[in-house]
PDB file of C-alpha atoms and ligand atoms in Angstrom:
ATOM      1  CA  MET A  19     137.997 126.126 -34.403  1.00  0.00           C
ATOM      2  CA  LYS A  20     134.387 124.924 -34.350  1.00  0.00           C
ATOM      3  CA  ILE A  21     133.192 121.519 -35.454  1.00  0.00           C
ATOM      4  CA  GLU A  22     129.654 120.272 -35.959  1.00  0.00           C
ATOM      5  CA  ILE A  23     129.161 117.021 -34.082  1.00  0.00           C
ATOM      6  CA  SER A  24     126.037 114.901 -33.795  1.00  0.00           C
ATOM      7  CA  ARG A  25     127.418 112.730 -31.012  1.00  0.00           C
ATOM      8  CA  LEU A  26     130.491 111.147 -29.501  1.00  0.00           C
ATOM      9  CA  HIS A  27     130.470 107.773 -27.804  1.00  0.00           C
ATOM     10  CA  PHE A  28     132.822 105.258 -26.216  1.00  0.00           C
ATOM     11  CA  PRO A  29     132.884 102.293 -26.405  1.00  0.00           C
ATOM     12  CA  VAL A  30     131.390 101.327 -29.752  1.00  0.00           C
ATOM     13  CA  THR A  31     131.928  97.666 -30.664  1.00  0.00           C
ATOM     14  CA  THR A  32     129.943  97.371 -33.886  1.00  0.00           C
ATOM     15  CA  LEU A  33     131.782  99.730 -36.249  1.00  0.00           C
ATOM     16  CA  GLY A  34     135.175  98.078 -36.516  1.00  0.00           C
ATOM     17  CA  PRO A  35     137.467  95.917 -34.383  1.00  0.00           C
ATOM     18  CA  GLY A  36     137.793  96.334 -30.640  1.00  0.00           C
ATOM     19  CA  LYS A  37     136.396  99.017 -28.384  1.00  0.00           C
ATOM     20  CA  ARG A  38     136.259 102.115 -30.555  1.00  0.00           C
ATOM     21  CA  ILE A  39     135.513 105.771 -30.099  1.00  0.00           C
ATOM     22  CA  GLY A  40     132.558 106.729 -32.304  1.00  0.00           C
ATOM     23  CA  ILE A  41     132.464 110.244 -33.744  1.00  0.00           C
ATOM     24  CA  TRP A  42     129.316 111.242 -35.665  1.00  0.00           C
ATOM     25  CA  PHE A  43     129.605 114.471 -37.641  1.00  0.00           C
ATOM     26  CA  GLN A  44     126.561 116.697 -37.922  1.00  0.00           C
ATOM     27  CA  GLY A  45     125.676 117.879 -41.433  1.00  0.00           C
ATOM     28  CA  CYS A  46     125.548 116.055 -44.744  1.00  0.00           C
ATOM     29  CA  SER A  47     125.053 117.573 -48.205  1.00  0.00           C
ATOM     30  CA  ILE A  48     124.708 114.251 -50.032  1.00  0.00           C
ATOM     31  CA  HIS A  49     121.195 113.160 -48.976  1.00  0.00           C
ATOM     32  CA  CYS A  50     121.147 109.532 -50.139  1.00  0.00           C
ATOM     33  CA  THR A  51     117.654 108.129 -50.576  1.00  0.00           C
ATOM     34  CA  GLY A  52     116.871 105.775 -47.699  1.00  0.00           C
ATOM     35  CA  CYS A  53     119.644 107.120 -45.439  1.00  0.00           C
ATOM     36  CA  ILE A  54     119.189 105.909 -41.871  1.00  0.00           C
ATOM     37  CA  SER A  55     121.023 108.928 -40.436  1.00  0.00           C
ATOM     38  CA  VAL A  56     118.609 111.645 -41.497  1.00  0.00           C
ATOM     39  CA  ASP A  57     119.036 113.256 -38.082  1.00  0.00           C
ATOM     40  CA  THR A  58     122.634 114.090 -39.033  1.00  0.00           C
ATOM     41  CA  TRP A  59     121.825 115.952 -42.280  1.00  0.00           C
ATOM     42  CA  GLN A  60     121.136 119.439 -40.983  1.00  0.00           C
ATOM     43  CA  PHE A  61     124.050 121.852 -40.598  1.00  0.00           C
ATOM     44  CA  GLY A  62     124.281 124.551 -37.964  1.00  0.00           C
ATOM     45  CA  ILE A  63     122.500 122.823 -35.083  1.00  0.00           C
ATOM     46  CA  ASN A  64     125.369 121.473 -32.990  1.00  0.00           C
ATOM     47  CA  SER A  65     128.538 123.485 -33.372  1.00  0.00           C
ATOM     48  CA  VAL A  66     131.052 122.824 -30.594  1.00  0.00           C
ATOM     49  CA  SER A  67     134.638 123.719 -29.829  1.00  0.00           C
ATOM     50  CA  LEU A  68     137.123 121.336 -31.431  1.00  0.00           C
ATOM     51  CA  ASP A  69     139.402 121.833 -28.418  1.00  0.00           C
ATOM     52  CA  GLU A  70     136.636 120.550 -26.138  1.00  0.00           C
ATOM     53  CA  VAL A  71     136.143 117.545 -28.392  1.00  0.00           C
ATOM     54  CA  LYS A  72     139.886 116.821 -28.231  1.00  0.00           C
ATOM     55  CA  LEU A  73     139.784 117.070 -24.436  1.00  0.00           C
ATOM     56  CA  LEU A  74     137.017 114.489 -24.199  1.00  0.00           C
ATOM     57  CA  LEU A  75     138.747 112.212 -26.697  1.00  0.00           C
ATOM     58  CA  SER A  76     141.982 112.467 -24.663  1.00  0.00           C
ATOM     59  CA  GLU A  77     140.150 110.831 -21.757  1.00  0.00           C
ATOM     60  CA  TRP A  78     138.920 107.941 -23.915  1.00  0.00           C
ATOM     61  CA  LEU A  79     141.982 107.327 -26.108  1.00  0.00           C
ATOM     62  CA  PRO A  80     144.091 105.527 -23.454  1.00  0.00           C
ATOM     63  CA  LYS A  81     141.285 102.934 -23.196  1.00  0.00           C
ATOM     64  CA  SER A  82     140.259 102.621 -26.851  1.00  0.00           C
ATOM     65  CA  ASP A  83     141.417 100.317 -29.663  1.00  0.00           C
ATOM     66  CA  GLY A  84     140.484 102.560 -32.567  1.00  0.00           C
ATOM     67  CA  ILE A  85     138.330 105.405 -33.831  1.00  0.00           C
ATOM     68  CA  THR A  86     135.377 105.318 -36.230  1.00  0.00           C
ATOM     69  CA  ILE A  87     134.293 108.582 -37.837  1.00  0.00           C
ATOM     70  CA  THR A  88     130.947 108.723 -39.559  1.00  0.00           C
ATOM     71  CA  GLY A  89     127.995 111.013 -39.829  1.00  0.00           C
ATOM     72  CA  GLY A  90     126.801 113.068 -41.356  1.00  0.00           C
ATOM     73  CA  GLU A  91     129.541 113.691 -43.885  1.00  0.00           C
ATOM     74  CA  PRO A  92     133.006 114.317 -42.404  1.00  0.00           C
ATOM     75  CA  PHE A  93     134.408 115.679 -45.684  1.00  0.00           C
ATOM     76  CA  ASP A  94     131.772 118.454 -45.658  1.00  0.00           C
ATOM     77  CA  GLN A  95     133.776 119.990 -42.792  1.00  0.00           C
ATOM     78  CA  GLU A  96     137.229 119.562 -44.234  1.00  0.00           C
ATOM     79  CA  ALA A  97     139.212 121.992 -42.091  1.00  0.00           C
ATOM     80  CA  ALA A  98     137.876 120.753 -38.752  1.00  0.00           C
ATOM     81  CA  PHE A  99     137.925 117.140 -39.931  1.00  0.00           C
ATOM     82  CA  PHE A 100     141.585 117.294 -40.937  1.00  0.00           C
ATOM     83  CA  GLU A 101     142.576 119.002 -37.691  1.00  0.00           C
ATOM     84  CA  LEU A 102     140.803 116.223 -35.808  1.00  0.00           C
ATOM     85  CA  LEU A 103     142.596 113.556 -37.855  1.00  0.00           C
ATOM     86  CA  GLU A 104     145.950 115.223 -37.247  1.00  0.00           C
ATOM     87  CA  PHE A 105     145.222 115.231 -33.505  1.00  0.00           C
ATOM     88  CA  LEU A 106     144.337 111.507 -33.535  1.00  0.00           C
ATOM     89  CA  ARG A 107     147.331 110.231 -35.571  1.00  0.00           C
ATOM     90  CA  PRO A 108     149.957 110.176 -32.786  1.00  0.00           C
ATOM     91  CA  TYR A 109     147.795 107.732 -30.794  1.00  0.00           C
ATOM     92  CA  GLN A 110     148.478 105.075 -33.458  1.00  0.00           C
ATOM     93  CA  GLN A 111     144.966 103.633 -33.332  1.00  0.00           C
ATOM     94  CA  SER A 112     143.237 102.643 -36.549  1.00  0.00           C
ATOM     95  CA  VAL A 113     140.983 105.392 -37.899  1.00  0.00           C
ATOM     96  CA  LEU A 114     138.003 104.219 -39.968  1.00  0.00           C
ATOM     97  CA  VAL A 115     136.174 106.952 -41.884  1.00  0.00           C
ATOM     98  CA  TYR A 116     132.802 106.657 -43.629  1.00  0.00           C
ATOM     99  CA  SER A 117     132.061 109.014 -46.517  1.00  0.00           C
ATOM    100  CA  GLY A 118     129.188 109.222 -48.969  1.00  0.00           C
ATOM    101  CA  TYR A 119     131.440 110.730 -51.651  1.00  0.00           C
ATOM    102  CA  SER A 120     132.871 108.480 -54.347  1.00  0.00           C
ATOM    103  CA  PHE A 121     136.509 107.469 -54.021  1.00  0.00           C
ATOM    104  CA  GLN A 122     137.203 109.381 -57.215  1.00  0.00           C
ATOM    105  CA  GLU A 123     135.692 112.557 -55.751  1.00  0.00           C
ATOM    106  CA  LEU A 124     137.636 112.107 -52.529  1.00  0.00           C
ATOM    107  CA  GLN A 125     140.913 111.675 -54.373  1.00  0.00           C
ATOM    108  CA  LYS A 126     140.264 115.016 -56.020  1.00  0.00           C
ATOM    109  CA  LYS A 127     139.188 116.591 -52.736  1.00  0.00           C
ATOM    110  CA  VAL A 128     142.118 115.554 -50.587  1.00  0.00           C
ATOM    111  CA  GLU A 129     145.497 113.960 -50.590  1.00  0.00           C
ATOM    112  CA  MET A 130     144.682 110.440 -49.477  1.00  0.00           C
ATOM    113  CA  ASP A 131     148.291 109.529 -48.786  1.00  0.00           C
ATOM    114  CA  ASN A 132     148.832 111.731 -45.728  1.00  0.00           C
ATOM    115  CA  GLY A 133     148.425 108.664 -43.511  1.00  0.00           C
ATOM    116  CA  TRP A 134     145.715 110.159 -41.308  1.00  0.00           C
ATOM    117  CA  ILE A 135     142.993 107.736 -42.461  1.00  0.00           C
ATOM    118  CA  ASP A 136     143.700 104.012 -42.158  1.00  0.00           C
ATOM    119  CA  VAL A 137     140.507 102.681 -43.695  1.00  0.00           C
ATOM    120  CA  LEU A 138     138.017 104.594 -45.819  1.00  0.00           C
ATOM    121  CA  ILE A 139     134.534 103.398 -46.730  1.00  0.00           C
ATOM    122  CA  SER A 140     133.428 105.459 -49.721  1.00  0.00           C
ATOM    123  CA  GLU A 141     130.429 105.802 -52.043  1.00  0.00           C
ATOM    124  CA  PRO A 142     126.885 106.912 -51.245  1.00  0.00           C
ATOM    125  CA  TYR A 143     124.392 104.551 -49.640  1.00  0.00           C
ATOM    126  CA  ASP A 144     122.210 102.932 -52.308  1.00  0.00           C
ATOM    127  CA  HIS A 145     119.002 101.439 -50.926  1.00  0.00           C
ATOM    128  CA  THR A 146     118.437  99.438 -54.146  1.00  0.00           C
ATOM    129  CA  GLN A 147     121.641  97.442 -53.634  1.00  0.00           C
ATOM    130  CA  PRO A 148     121.944  94.229 -51.642  1.00  0.00           C
ATOM    131  CA  GLN A 149     123.547  94.400 -48.223  1.00  0.00           C
ATOM    132  CA  THR A 150     126.015  91.556 -47.794  1.00  0.00           C
ATOM    133  CA  LYS A 151     129.264  93.252 -46.745  1.00  0.00           C
ATOM    134  CA  ALA A 152     130.420  93.688 -43.173  1.00  0.00           C
ATOM    135  CA  LEU A 153     130.476  97.306 -41.995  1.00  0.00           C
ATOM    136  CA  MET A 154     128.676  98.568 -45.110  1.00  0.00           C
ATOM    137  CA  GLY A 155     125.078  99.629 -45.581  1.00  0.00           C
ATOM    138  CA  SER A 156     124.910  98.722 -49.295  1.00  0.00           C
ATOM    139  CA  ASP A 157     127.089  96.580 -51.538  1.00  0.00           C
ATOM    140  CA  ASN A 158     128.122  99.421 -53.873  1.00  0.00           C
ATOM    141  CA  GLN A 159     130.168 100.887 -51.023  1.00  0.00           C
ATOM    142  CA  GLN A 160     133.920 100.296 -51.102  1.00  0.00           C
ATOM    143  CA  MET A 161     136.439  99.670 -48.353  1.00  0.00           C
ATOM    144  CA  HIS A 162     139.889 101.136 -49.038  1.00  0.00           C
ATOM    145  CA  MET A 163     142.831 100.068 -46.898  1.00  0.00           C
ATOM    146  CA  LEU A 164     145.064 103.131 -46.894  1.00  0.00           C
ATOM    147  CA  THR A 165     147.727 102.114 -44.349  1.00  0.00           C
ATOM    148  CA  PRO A 166     149.358  98.917 -43.009  1.00  0.00           C
ATOM    149  CA  LEU A 167     147.668  99.606 -39.646  1.00  0.00           C
ATOM    150  CA  GLY A 168     144.295  99.644 -41.386  1.00  0.00           C
ATOM    151  CA  GLU A 169     145.034  96.366 -43.163  1.00  0.00           C
ATOM    152  CA  MET A 170     146.170  94.721 -39.932  1.00  0.00           C
ATOM    153  CA  ASP A 171     143.064  95.775 -38.008  1.00  0.00           C
ATOM    154  CA  PHE A 172     140.375  95.357 -40.679  1.00  0.00           C
ATOM    155  CA  ASN A 173     141.348  92.439 -42.917  1.00  0.00           C
ATOM    156  CA  SER A 174     139.884  89.957 -40.454  1.00  0.00           C
ATOM    157  CA  PHE A 175     136.545  91.771 -40.678  1.00  0.00           C
ATOM    158  CA  GLN A 176     136.374  91.119 -44.388  1.00  0.00           C
ATOM    159  CA  SER A 177     137.374  87.472 -43.992  1.00  0.00           C
ATOM    160  CA  HIS A 178     134.593  86.961 -41.421  1.00  0.00           C
ATOM    161  CA  GLY A 179     132.019  88.106 -43.958  1.00  0.00           C
ATOM    162  CA  LEU A 180     128.730  89.657 -42.971  1.00  0.00           C
ATOM    163  CA  GLU A 181     128.221  90.196 -39.287  1.00  0.00           C
ATOM    164  CA  LYS A 182     125.497  92.680 -38.458  1.00  0.00           C
ATOM    165  CA  LYS A 183     125.423  93.732 -34.834  1.00  0.00           C
ATOM    166  CA  LEU A 184     124.015  96.752 -33.068  1.00  0.00           C
ATOM    167  CA  ASP A 185     125.249  98.336 -29.845  1.00  0.00           C
ATOM    168  CA  VAL A 186     122.487  99.734 -27.672  1.00  0.00           C
ATOM    169  CA  HIS A 187     123.266 102.714 -25.429  1.00  0.00           C
ATOM    170  CA  PHE A 188     120.913 104.133 -22.807  1.00  0.00           C
ATOM    171  CA  GLU A 189     121.132 107.899 -22.192  1.00  0.00           C
ATOM    172  CA  GLU A 190     118.554 109.583 -19.989  1.00  0.00           C
ATOM    173  CA  ASP A 191     115.352 109.453 -22.072  1.00  0.00           C
ATOM    174  CA  ARG A 192     117.012 108.091 -25.229  1.00  0.00           C
ATOM    175  CA  VAL A 193     118.150 104.719 -26.471  1.00  0.00           C
ATOM    176  CA  TRP A 194     120.841 104.903 -29.153  1.00  0.00           C
ATOM    177  CA  MET A 195     121.704 102.078 -31.469  1.00  0.00           C
ATOM    178  CA  THR A 196     125.057 102.054 -33.234  1.00  0.00           C
ATOM    179  CA  GLY A 197     126.176  99.768 -36.024  1.00  0.00           C
ATOM    180  CA  ILE A 198     124.985  98.955 -39.517  1.00  0.00           C
ATOM    181  CA  PRO A 199     121.392  97.734 -39.274  1.00  0.00           C
ATOM    182  CA  SER A 200     120.308  94.933 -41.547  1.00  0.00           C
ATOM    183  CA  ASN A 201     117.145  95.039 -43.565  1.00  0.00           C
ATOM    184  CA  GLY A 202     115.523  93.428 -40.535  1.00  0.00           C
ATOM    185  CA  MET A 203     115.509  96.844 -38.878  1.00  0.00           C
ATOM    186  CA  THR A 204     111.756  96.861 -39.196  1.00  0.00           C
ATOM    187  CA  GLU A 205     111.600  94.043 -36.631  1.00  0.00           C
ATOM    188  CA  ILE A 206     113.467  96.240 -34.162  1.00  0.00           C
ATOM    189  CA  VAL A 207     111.053  99.093 -34.845  1.00  0.00           C
ATOM    190  CA  LYS A 208     108.090  96.804 -34.266  1.00  0.00           C
ATOM    191  CA  SER A 209     109.605  95.430 -31.081  1.00  0.00           C
ATOM    192  CA  ALA A 210     110.290  98.971 -29.830  1.00  0.00           C
ATOM    193  CA  GLN A 211     106.697  99.950 -30.515  1.00  0.00           C
ATOM    194  CA  ASP A 212     105.433  96.883 -28.682  1.00  0.00           C
ATOM    195  CA  ASP A 213     107.489  98.036 -25.688  1.00  0.00           C
ATOM    196  CA  ARG A 214     105.779 101.455 -25.801  1.00  0.00           C
ATOM    197  CA  VAL A 215     108.722 103.372 -27.241  1.00  0.00           C
ATOM    198  CA  PHE A 216     108.819 105.096 -30.600  1.00  0.00           C
ATOM    199  CA  LEU A 217     111.590 105.846 -33.050  1.00  0.00           C
ATOM    200  CA  ARG A 218     112.421 109.465 -33.622  1.00  0.00           C
ATOM    201  CA  HIS A 219     114.622 108.515 -36.562  1.00  0.00           C
ATOM    202  CA  THR A 220     115.531 105.188 -38.066  1.00  0.00           C
ATOM    203  CA  GLN A 221     119.150 105.986 -37.127  1.00  0.00           C
ATOM    204  CA  GLY A 222     118.238 104.561 -33.772  1.00  0.00           C
ATOM    205  CA  ALA A 223     117.328 107.478 -31.571  1.00  0.00           C
ATOM    206  CA  ILE A 224     114.486 105.796 -29.760  1.00  0.00           C
ATOM    207  CA  LYS A 225     112.710 108.176 -27.441  1.00  0.00           C
ATOM    208  CA  LYS A 226     110.724 106.729 -24.587  1.00  0.00           C
ATOM    209  CA  LYS A 227     107.065 107.676 -24.582  1.00  0.00           C
ATOM    210  CA  GLU A 228     106.119 110.413 -22.138  1.00  0.00           C
ATOM    211  CA  SER A 229     104.059 108.780 -19.403  1.00  0.00           C
TER     212      SER A 229
HETATM  213  S1  LIG B 314     124.214 107.681 -45.956  1.00  0.00           S
HETATM  214 FE1  LIG B 314     125.838 109.041 -45.213  1.00  0.00          FE
HETATM  215  S2  LIG B 314     126.364 110.235 -47.030  1.00  0.00           S
HETATM  216 FE2  LIG B 314     124.394 109.324 -47.474  1.00  0.00          FE
HETATM  217  S3  LIG B 314     122.889 110.877 -46.800  1.00  0.00           S
HETATM  218 FE3  LIG B 314     123.230 109.496 -45.064  1.00  0.00          FE
HETATM  219  S4  LIG B 314     124.790 110.499 -43.837  1.00  0.00           S
HETATM  220 FE4  LIG B 314     124.857 111.431 -45.879  1.00  0.00          FE
END
């Protein structure tokens, strides 16, 4: 089976507790205004073998504390997404999934009680909303604890309130930032420009200037 992936990274420390595997799906049909992941909207540009993805994840899973799946929109690739979730479940690490669909839509789309997703953050990003919740880009978004493992791992995040952090990853000629940026993202953009780099997308793919 094929799966469209924007990127895979380990470790990610800003999208849930512990050192997590980050899986960014490629392709999103929702197109929220103000989305910071515009680079993940287009379908059909990065289709890879799901078996190869599983192989890479198998190397990381013995060292990871959990998995965060975001995008892009994972539920736009239901078959591959569910096969991936089924593969991850035996590792017993908390799986956090971001979706831009409403919880009501997701309940209609899938059986939420199969135990494959521990924590679900639902609802589309709304740039007009305040941004005061940990792990969420706008306050209309909802965190659903779907399993005891999810509650155990993520309840402390909610009790700690808002903590906005970004991981920075250097890859060849790119600098990736992962995490939920605050509204102060513009300061990062300005700082990057001062250092003679420019942002390809506000998602955080900063490409160094050609010398
Ligand atoms: S915020 Fe998420 S759901 Fe909304 S357009 Fe961006 S990737 Fe899609």
